[in-house]
Amino acid sequence: MVEAASHFDVLLNKFLAEQAMTVSIYNPISKVNSDRVNGLESKNDARNALTNATPTLANAAPATSNPANTNPASNNEDIVHLMPSLTDLKKPHADQEFIDRALAEERSNHKNLIASSRDELPSVLVNGVMIDRTAIAQEVQYHPAKNKEDAVFLATQALVVRELLRLAIVSDNELGESAWAEDEEKAISALIDKNVKATIPDAATCERYYEQNIEDFITDPVMSVRHILLACLPEDGEERLKLKKTAYDYIEQIQSDSNPAAAFIELARQHSACPSKEQGGDLGVISKGQTVPEFEKVLFKLETGLAPSPIESRYGFHVVEVLNKQQGIQMTYEQVSAAISNKLSQKAFHQSLCDYLFTLADDAEIEGIDMVLSQENIFRG
């Protein structure tokens, strides 16, 4: 049987990192967008050019992190002993006997899971040698997918590709079996460096890409916002109905006041559940990606002034006033040319590597799986 390396996916990832490629080949847990270059996306680069000099969000907004726990305090020790995690088990105060028993149970469950899965896994051979089914079962965890069948396929294909690379290395006159045995990572790097080449795009190609995708190089808008948060749990439908009515009442109070700004600030200080209440609800400057999606979806469509309707989010209802809004700015070709060149180079490298893997697969005798070697499944796990 083909011996599987549990961390094989790390090998190619590290090599690609050395090539300034932020791409995940096998392990989607560390997945990054294939359009990303050196950790930067063209649109984010443009936005950052505008927002780096602006104040950051200083107060608690409806942030993308989980909201504060609103449930009554519970006994943490009881939770740990009822449902221990590995982190919990390693805490100094944990009972050693309990640790040993729980870890043994976890190992047993893992072995049973693998054993029960083996019978359902495909029989795949590369040049007559079977891919270890236990290795496939273990590899599946690194390939989350919409369904079990897709996860098994991706895991199996990853191990087939590993075997194809191993065969290419051991048959290479300059590398050979000793190179693989001595250092798999170094051997894979040498093989790819030797066989995978990508052309660097010229200025005309980069400029053409810019013109064809010019809307991708507009900065996101930024807004100066204040809000009043009427907090409520998502599942509390009755309370949400009450708070929605209250939010509309506050909007009406602000609109009818002779000094709307002062009225907003006072209501925020008295009734908002957000720490920004101390600043009259002021959230500072907000750009896309700083708050939860459902809040931003409505917020960035607003114009300057008091929003006529509250915005509903997972946290409750927000009475919102946009104090200032700066539209996105079109970046010039000169500002983004380097990022475009890097992106196109990365794309060419990806395609070249994919073509090379396809050649290896075409030259081998593979049974039990129809390989689908494309950038979508090779580079995104």
Short mmCIF file of C-alpha atoms in Angstrom, two decimals:
data_model
loop_
_atom_site.label_atom_id
_atom_site.label_comp_id
_atom_site.label_asym_id
_atom_site.label_seq_id
_atom_site.Cartn_x
_atom_site.Cartn_y
_atom_site.Cartn_z
CA MET A 1 0.00 0.00 0.00
CA VAL A 2 1.05 3.58 -0.60
CA GLU A 3 2.27 5.15 2.60
CA ALA A 4 0.56 8.47 3.34
CA ALA A 5 2.20 11.47 4.95
CA SER A 6 -0.25 13.11 7.34
CA HIS A 7 1.13 16.56 6.64
CA PHE A 8 1.86 16.20 2.95
CA ASP A 9 -0.37 19.13 2.07
CA VAL A 10 1.97 21.37 4.05
CA LEU A 11 4.90 20.55 1.79
CA LEU A 12 3.58 22.07 -1.40
CA ASN A 13 2.03 24.94 0.54
CA LYS A 14 5.41 25.88 1.99
CA PHE A 15 7.07 25.73 -1.39
CA LEU A 16 4.41 27.99 -2.87
CA ALA A 17 4.83 30.37 0.05
CA GLU A 18 8.50 30.65 -0.85
CA GLN A 19 7.38 31.67 -4.32
CA ALA A 20 5.23 34.42 -2.75
CA MET A 21 2.13 32.43 -3.58
CA THR A 22 -0.62 32.52 -0.97
CA VAL A 23 -2.49 29.47 -2.23
CA SER A 24 -3.64 26.28 -0.55
CA ILE A 25 -3.27 23.14 -2.61
CA TYR A 26 -4.64 20.41 -0.42
CA ASN A 27 -5.75 21.73 2.95
CA PRO A 28 -8.80 24.02 2.70
CA ILE A 29 -8.61 24.78 6.40
CA SER A 30 -5.79 27.15 5.54
CA LYS A 31 -7.56 28.14 2.35
CA VAL A 32 -7.11 31.60 0.86
CA ASN A 33 -8.76 33.16 -2.13
CA SER A 34 -6.90 32.24 -5.29
CA ASP A 35 -7.15 35.83 -6.44
CA ARG A 36 -5.07 36.99 -3.51
CA VAL A 37 -1.49 38.09 -4.16
CA ASN A 38 1.12 38.30 -1.41
CA GLY A 39 -1.73 38.41 1.08
CA LEU A 40 -3.32 41.42 -0.61
CA GLU A 41 -6.34 41.64 -2.86
CA SER A 42 -6.54 44.37 -5.47
CA LYS A 43 -9.74 45.81 -4.12
CA ASN A 44 -8.55 45.65 -0.53
CA ASP A 45 -5.29 47.29 -1.56
CA ALA A 46 -7.25 50.15 -3.05
CA ARG A 47 -9.48 50.47 -0.01
CA ASN A 48 -6.52 50.40 2.35
CA ALA A 49 -4.88 53.24 0.42
CA LEU A 50 -7.90 55.35 1.32
CA THR A 51 -8.59 54.14 4.86
CA ASN A 52 -5.11 53.73 6.33
CA ALA A 53 -5.00 57.41 7.18
CA THR A 54 -8.49 57.48 8.68
CA PRO A 55 -9.43 56.74 12.28
CA THR A 56 -10.26 53.12 12.98
CA LEU A 57 -13.44 51.97 14.63
CA ALA A 58 -12.75 52.83 18.23
CA ASN A 59 -16.00 51.81 19.84
CA ALA A 60 -17.95 48.59 19.97
CA ALA A 61 -19.87 48.24 16.72
CA PRO A 62 -21.94 45.25 15.63
CA ALA A 63 -18.62 43.56 14.97
CA THR A 64 -18.00 40.35 13.12
CA SER A 65 -16.96 38.57 16.29
CA ASN A 66 -19.55 36.71 18.31
CA PRO A 67 -21.75 38.88 20.52
CA ALA A 68 -21.28 38.85 24.25
CA ASN A 69 -22.83 35.90 25.96
CA THR A 70 -26.23 36.95 27.23
CA ASN A 71 -27.06 33.65 28.87
CA PRO A 72 -26.98 33.39 32.67
CA ALA A 73 -23.65 32.42 34.10
CA SER A 74 -23.14 28.69 34.23
CA ASN A 75 -20.80 26.39 36.10
CA ASN A 76 -17.72 26.20 33.88
CA GLU A 77 -16.36 23.17 35.70
CA ASP A 78 -19.55 21.23 34.99
CA ILE A 79 -19.31 22.13 31.32
CA VAL A 80 -15.70 21.00 31.11
CA HIS A 81 -16.43 17.64 32.68
CA LEU A 82 -19.55 17.05 30.63
CA MET A 83 -18.05 18.04 27.28
CA PRO A 84 -14.24 18.29 27.52
CA SER A 85 -12.12 19.65 24.71
CA LEU A 86 -8.43 18.96 24.26
CA THR A 87 -7.69 22.48 25.47
CA ASP A 88 -9.74 21.89 28.61
CA LEU A 89 -8.01 18.60 29.23
CA LYS A 90 -4.60 20.22 29.21
CA LYS A 91 -5.49 22.77 31.89
CA PRO A 92 -3.33 22.39 35.04
CA HIS A 93 -6.34 22.08 37.33
CA ALA A 94 -7.77 19.12 35.43
CA ASP A 95 -7.78 15.72 37.07
CA GLN A 96 -5.09 13.46 35.56
CA GLU A 97 -7.22 10.33 35.77
CA PHE A 98 -10.05 12.13 34.03
CA ILE A 99 -7.63 13.34 31.37
CA ASP A 100 -6.34 9.86 30.67
CA ARG A 101 -9.83 8.41 30.49
CA ALA A 102 -11.14 11.14 28.19
CA LEU A 103 -8.14 10.99 25.86
CA ALA A 104 -8.43 7.22 25.63
CA GLU A 105 -12.11 7.55 24.75
CA GLU A 106 -11.31 10.14 22.11
CA ARG A 107 -8.66 7.92 20.52
CA SER A 108 -11.08 4.99 20.55
CA ASN A 109 -13.82 7.04 18.91
CA HIS A 110 -11.40 8.24 16.24
CA LYS A 111 -10.27 4.68 15.48
CA ASN A 112 -13.87 3.49 15.31
CA LEU A 113 -14.75 6.33 12.94
CA ILE A 114 -11.89 5.44 10.63
CA ALA A 115 -12.71 1.73 10.83
CA SER A 116 -16.37 2.33 10.03
CA SER A 117 -15.43 4.60 7.13
CA ARG A 118 -12.90 2.28 5.50
CA ASP A 119 -15.54 -0.06 4.10
CA GLU A 120 -17.28 2.86 2.39
CA LEU A 121 -14.13 4.30 0.79
CA PRO A 122 -13.09 3.69 -2.81
CA SER A 123 -10.38 1.29 -3.92
CA VAL A 124 -7.91 3.47 -5.82
CA LEU A 125 -4.69 2.26 -7.41
CA VAL A 126 -1.77 4.17 -8.90
CA ASN A 127 0.34 1.98 -11.17
CA GLY A 128 -1.09 -1.05 -9.45
CA VAL A 129 -0.42 0.12 -5.89
CA MET A 130 -3.47 0.79 -3.71
CA ILE A 131 -3.94 4.05 -1.84
CA ASP A 132 -4.34 3.18 1.84
CA ARG A 133 -8.01 3.50 2.81
CA THR A 134 -7.08 4.45 6.35
CA ALA A 135 -5.04 7.31 4.91
CA ILE A 136 -8.08 8.43 2.90
CA ALA A 137 -10.26 8.37 6.02
CA GLN A 138 -7.71 10.47 7.88
CA GLU A 139 -7.27 12.86 4.95
CA VAL A 140 -11.01 13.58 4.67
CA GLN A 141 -10.90 15.89 7.70
CA TYR A 142 -8.78 18.35 5.72
CA HIS A 143 -11.31 18.60 2.90
CA PRO A 144 -14.65 19.99 4.12
CA ALA A 145 -17.22 19.87 1.35
CA LYS A 146 -20.95 20.10 0.75
CA ASN A 147 -21.34 16.36 1.15
CA LYS A 148 -19.39 13.28 2.19
CA GLU A 149 -18.88 12.10 -1.39
CA ASP A 150 -17.15 15.33 -2.40
CA ALA A 151 -14.94 15.28 0.69
CA VAL A 152 -13.89 11.69 0.00
CA PHE A 153 -13.16 12.53 -3.63
CA LEU A 154 -10.98 15.51 -2.75
CA ALA A 155 -9.12 13.57 -0.07
CA THR A 156 -8.51 10.64 -2.40
CA GLN A 157 -7.36 12.88 -5.22
CA ALA A 158 -4.94 14.67 -2.89
CA LEU A 159 -3.33 11.36 -1.97
CA VAL A 160 -3.19 10.30 -5.62
CA VAL A 161 -1.41 13.55 -6.49
CA ARG A 162 1.03 12.95 -3.64
CA GLU A 163 1.81 9.52 -5.03
CA LEU A 164 2.24 10.92 -8.55
CA LEU A 165 4.76 13.43 -7.24
CA ARG A 166 6.58 10.74 -5.29
CA LEU A 167 6.84 8.60 -8.42
CA ALA A 168 8.13 11.57 -10.42
CA ILE A 169 10.78 12.26 -7.80
CA VAL A 170 12.06 8.70 -7.48
CA SER A 171 12.29 8.38 -11.28
CA ASP A 172 14.15 11.68 -11.69
CA ASN A 173 17.86 11.18 -12.37
CA GLU A 174 18.84 14.19 -10.28
CA LEU A 175 16.55 13.42 -7.35
CA GLY A 176 15.71 9.75 -6.99
CA GLU A 177 14.51 7.61 -4.09
CA SER A 178 17.12 9.03 -1.75
CA ALA A 179 15.84 12.59 -2.19
CA TRP A 180 12.32 11.53 -1.21
CA ALA A 181 13.54 9.49 1.75
CA GLU A 182 15.83 12.24 2.98
CA ASP A 183 13.51 15.24 2.76
CA GLU A 184 10.09 15.08 1.09
CA GLU A 185 9.61 18.83 1.29
CA LYS A 186 12.90 19.62 -0.38
CA ALA A 187 12.33 16.95 -3.02
CA ILE A 188 8.89 18.29 -3.94
CA SER A 189 10.23 21.84 -4.09
CA ALA A 190 13.05 20.75 -6.40
CA LEU A 191 10.68 18.80 -8.65
CA ILE A 192 8.23 21.68 -9.02
CA ASP A 193 10.99 24.23 -9.48
CA LYS A 194 12.42 22.08 -12.26
CA ASN A 195 9.19 21.35 -14.11
CA VAL A 196 6.79 24.20 -13.44
CA LYS A 197 7.47 27.51 -15.11
CA ALA A 198 5.26 30.55 -15.53
CA THR A 199 5.74 33.59 -17.71
CA ILE A 200 5.75 37.08 -16.23
CA PRO A 201 3.10 39.23 -17.92
CA ASP A 202 4.27 42.24 -19.89
CA ALA A 203 3.00 45.77 -19.32
CA ALA A 204 0.49 45.56 -22.18
CA THR A 205 -1.12 42.45 -20.67
CA CYS A 206 -1.35 44.07 -17.25
CA GLU A 207 -2.84 47.25 -18.65
CA ARG A 208 -5.39 45.27 -20.65
CA TYR A 209 -6.39 43.41 -17.49
CA TYR A 210 -6.84 46.72 -15.69
CA GLU A 211 -9.11 48.09 -18.42
CA GLN A 212 -11.19 44.91 -18.52
CA ASN A 213 -11.60 44.82 -14.73
CA ILE A 214 -11.50 48.51 -13.91
CA GLU A 215 -14.42 48.29 -11.45
CA ASP A 216 -12.38 45.95 -9.28
CA PHE A 217 -9.99 48.82 -8.59
CA ILE A 218 -12.44 51.19 -6.94
CA THR A 219 -12.02 51.72 -3.23
CA ASP A 220 -14.90 50.82 -0.96
CA PRO A 221 -16.85 53.74 0.50
CA VAL A 222 -16.22 54.79 4.09
CA MET A 223 -18.82 56.21 6.43
CA SER A 224 -18.91 58.08 9.70
CA VAL A 225 -21.81 56.62 11.66
CA ARG A 226 -23.55 56.74 15.01
CA HIS A 227 -26.21 54.34 16.20
CA ILE A 228 -28.52 53.33 19.01
CA LEU A 229 -28.53 49.58 19.60
CA LEU A 230 -31.67 48.00 21.00
CA ALA A 231 -30.26 44.58 21.81
CA CYS A 232 -32.17 41.33 21.58
CA LEU A 233 -31.37 37.67 20.95
CA PRO A 234 -32.12 36.48 17.40
CA GLU A 235 -34.52 33.78 18.60
CA ASP A 236 -36.62 36.10 20.78
CA GLY A 237 -39.28 36.97 18.22
CA GLU A 238 -41.72 38.62 20.60
CA GLU A 239 -39.09 40.90 22.08
CA ARG A 240 -37.83 41.80 18.62
CA LEU A 241 -41.28 42.98 17.60
CA LYS A 242 -41.40 45.26 20.65
CA LEU A 243 -37.92 46.65 20.01
CA LYS A 244 -38.67 47.28 16.35
CA LYS A 245 -41.61 49.48 17.37
CA THR A 246 -39.42 51.22 19.95
CA ALA A 247 -36.78 51.89 17.29
CA TYR A 248 -39.36 53.56 15.04
CA ASP A 249 -40.54 55.62 18.02
CA TYR A 250 -36.97 56.85 18.59
CA ILE A 251 -36.62 57.78 14.92
CA GLU A 252 -39.84 59.78 15.12
CA GLN A 253 -38.67 61.53 18.32
CA ILE A 254 -35.38 62.51 16.69
CA GLN A 255 -37.05 63.77 13.52
CA SER A 256 -39.56 65.90 15.42
CA ASP A 257 -37.05 67.41 17.84
CA SER A 258 -35.90 70.98 17.32
CA ASN A 259 -32.32 69.76 17.78
CA PRO A 260 -32.20 66.28 16.15
CA ALA A 261 -28.48 65.79 16.76
CA ALA A 262 -28.80 66.44 20.49
CA ALA A 263 -31.89 64.23 20.67
CA PHE A 264 -30.05 61.34 19.01
CA ILE A 265 -27.08 61.64 21.36
CA GLU A 266 -29.29 61.75 24.44
CA LEU A 267 -31.33 58.70 23.36
CA ALA A 268 -28.11 56.81 22.65
CA ARG A 269 -26.71 57.60 26.08
CA GLN A 270 -29.91 56.52 27.80
CA HIS A 271 -30.98 53.49 25.81
CA SER A 272 -28.23 52.06 23.59
CA ALA A 273 -26.83 48.64 24.52
CA CYS A 274 -23.55 49.39 22.76
CA PRO A 275 -20.52 50.79 24.64
CA SER A 276 -20.51 53.59 22.06
CA LYS A 277 -23.37 55.08 24.10
CA GLU A 278 -20.72 56.92 26.10
CA GLN A 279 -19.88 58.83 22.91
CA GLY A 280 -23.50 59.40 21.98
CA GLY A 281 -23.52 56.31 19.77
CA ASP A 282 -20.58 57.43 17.63
CA LEU A 283 -18.95 54.44 15.90
CA GLY A 284 -16.29 56.46 14.14
CA VAL A 285 -15.28 55.65 10.57
CA ILE A 286 -16.56 52.35 9.16
CA SER A 287 -15.45 50.57 6.01
CA LYS A 288 -16.80 47.35 4.55
CA GLY A 289 -15.84 44.24 6.43
CA GLN A 290 -15.71 45.83 9.87
CA THR A 291 -19.26 44.94 10.88
CA VAL A 292 -21.64 42.02 10.37
CA PRO A 293 -22.89 41.49 6.79
CA GLU A 294 -26.59 42.07 7.44
CA PHE A 295 -25.79 45.44 9.02
CA GLU A 296 -23.46 46.53 6.21
CA LYS A 297 -25.84 45.41 3.48
CA VAL A 298 -28.28 48.13 4.51
CA LEU A 299 -25.82 50.64 5.95
CA PHE A 300 -23.78 51.23 2.80
CA LYS A 301 -26.90 51.93 0.75
CA LEU A 302 -27.81 54.85 3.00
CA GLU A 303 -27.12 58.47 2.24
CA THR A 304 -26.10 61.11 4.77
CA GLY A 305 -28.67 61.72 7.49
CA LEU A 306 -30.95 59.80 9.81
CA ALA A 307 -32.05 56.45 8.38
CA PRO A 308 -35.87 56.37 8.02
CA SER A 309 -36.01 52.78 9.25
CA PRO A 310 -34.02 50.83 11.83
CA ILE A 311 -31.49 48.24 10.65
CA GLU A 312 -32.03 44.73 11.97
CA SER A 313 -29.02 42.55 12.75
CA ARG A 314 -28.27 39.47 14.83
CA TYR A 315 -27.75 41.85 17.76
CA GLY A 316 -31.11 43.57 17.60
CA PHE A 317 -32.24 46.84 15.99
CA HIS A 318 -30.05 49.83 15.17
CA VAL A 319 -31.26 53.39 14.85
CA VAL A 320 -28.62 54.80 12.52
CA GLU A 321 -27.46 58.23 11.42
CA VAL A 322 -24.84 58.63 8.69
CA LEU A 323 -22.78 61.69 9.57
CA ASN A 324 -20.53 61.54 6.52
CA LYS A 325 -20.10 59.28 3.51
CA GLN A 326 -17.12 59.20 1.18
CA GLN A 327 -17.68 57.30 -2.05
CA GLY A 328 -15.11 54.93 -3.45
CA ILE A 329 -12.27 56.32 -5.55
CA GLN A 330 -11.06 54.87 -8.85
CA MET A 331 -7.44 53.80 -8.51
CA THR A 332 -5.12 54.55 -11.41
CA TYR A 333 -3.27 51.86 -13.34
CA GLU A 334 0.02 53.12 -11.91
CA GLN A 335 -1.27 52.55 -8.38
CA VAL A 336 -2.21 48.92 -8.98
CA SER A 337 0.10 47.77 -11.78
CA ALA A 338 2.43 45.86 -9.45
CA ALA A 339 -0.47 44.00 -7.83
CA ILE A 340 -1.89 43.13 -11.24
CA SER A 341 1.46 41.79 -12.43
CA ASN A 342 1.79 39.62 -9.32
CA LYS A 343 -1.76 38.36 -9.66
CA LEU A 344 -1.34 37.37 -13.31
CA SER A 345 2.01 35.74 -12.55
CA GLN A 346 0.39 33.74 -9.78
CA LYS A 347 -2.44 32.68 -12.05
CA ALA A 348 0.03 31.56 -14.71
CA PHE A 349 2.00 29.59 -12.13
CA HIS A 350 -1.18 27.92 -10.90
CA GLN A 351 -2.11 26.89 -14.43
CA SER A 352 1.39 25.63 -15.16
CA LEU A 353 1.39 23.50 -12.00
CA CYS A 354 -2.07 22.19 -12.82
CA ASP A 355 -0.90 21.25 -16.33
CA TYR A 356 2.13 19.46 -14.90
CA LEU A 357 0.00 17.44 -12.49
CA PHE A 358 -2.31 16.55 -15.35
CA THR A 359 0.68 15.30 -17.34
CA LEU A 360 1.77 13.10 -14.43
CA ALA A 361 -1.76 11.72 -14.10
CA ASP A 362 -1.99 11.10 -17.83
CA ASP A 363 1.27 9.14 -17.83
CA ALA A 364 0.26 6.98 -14.87
CA GLU A 365 -2.23 4.13 -14.67
CA ILE A 366 -4.88 5.31 -12.23
CA GLU A 367 -7.82 3.09 -11.30
CA GLY A 368 -10.84 3.82 -9.12
CA ILE A 369 -11.04 7.59 -9.54
CA ASP A 370 -11.56 10.00 -12.42
CA MET A 371 -9.11 12.79 -11.72
CA VAL A 372 -10.44 16.32 -12.12
CA LEU A 373 -7.33 18.44 -12.12
CA SER A 374 -8.34 22.08 -12.23
CA GLN A 375 -7.40 25.21 -10.33
CA GLU A 376 -10.75 25.08 -8.57
CA ASN A 377 -10.20 21.73 -6.87
CA ILE A 378 -6.40 21.49 -6.80
CA PHE A 379 -5.77 24.92 -5.32
CA ARG A 380 -8.81 25.14 -3.08
CA GLY A 381 -8.67 21.66 -1.62
#
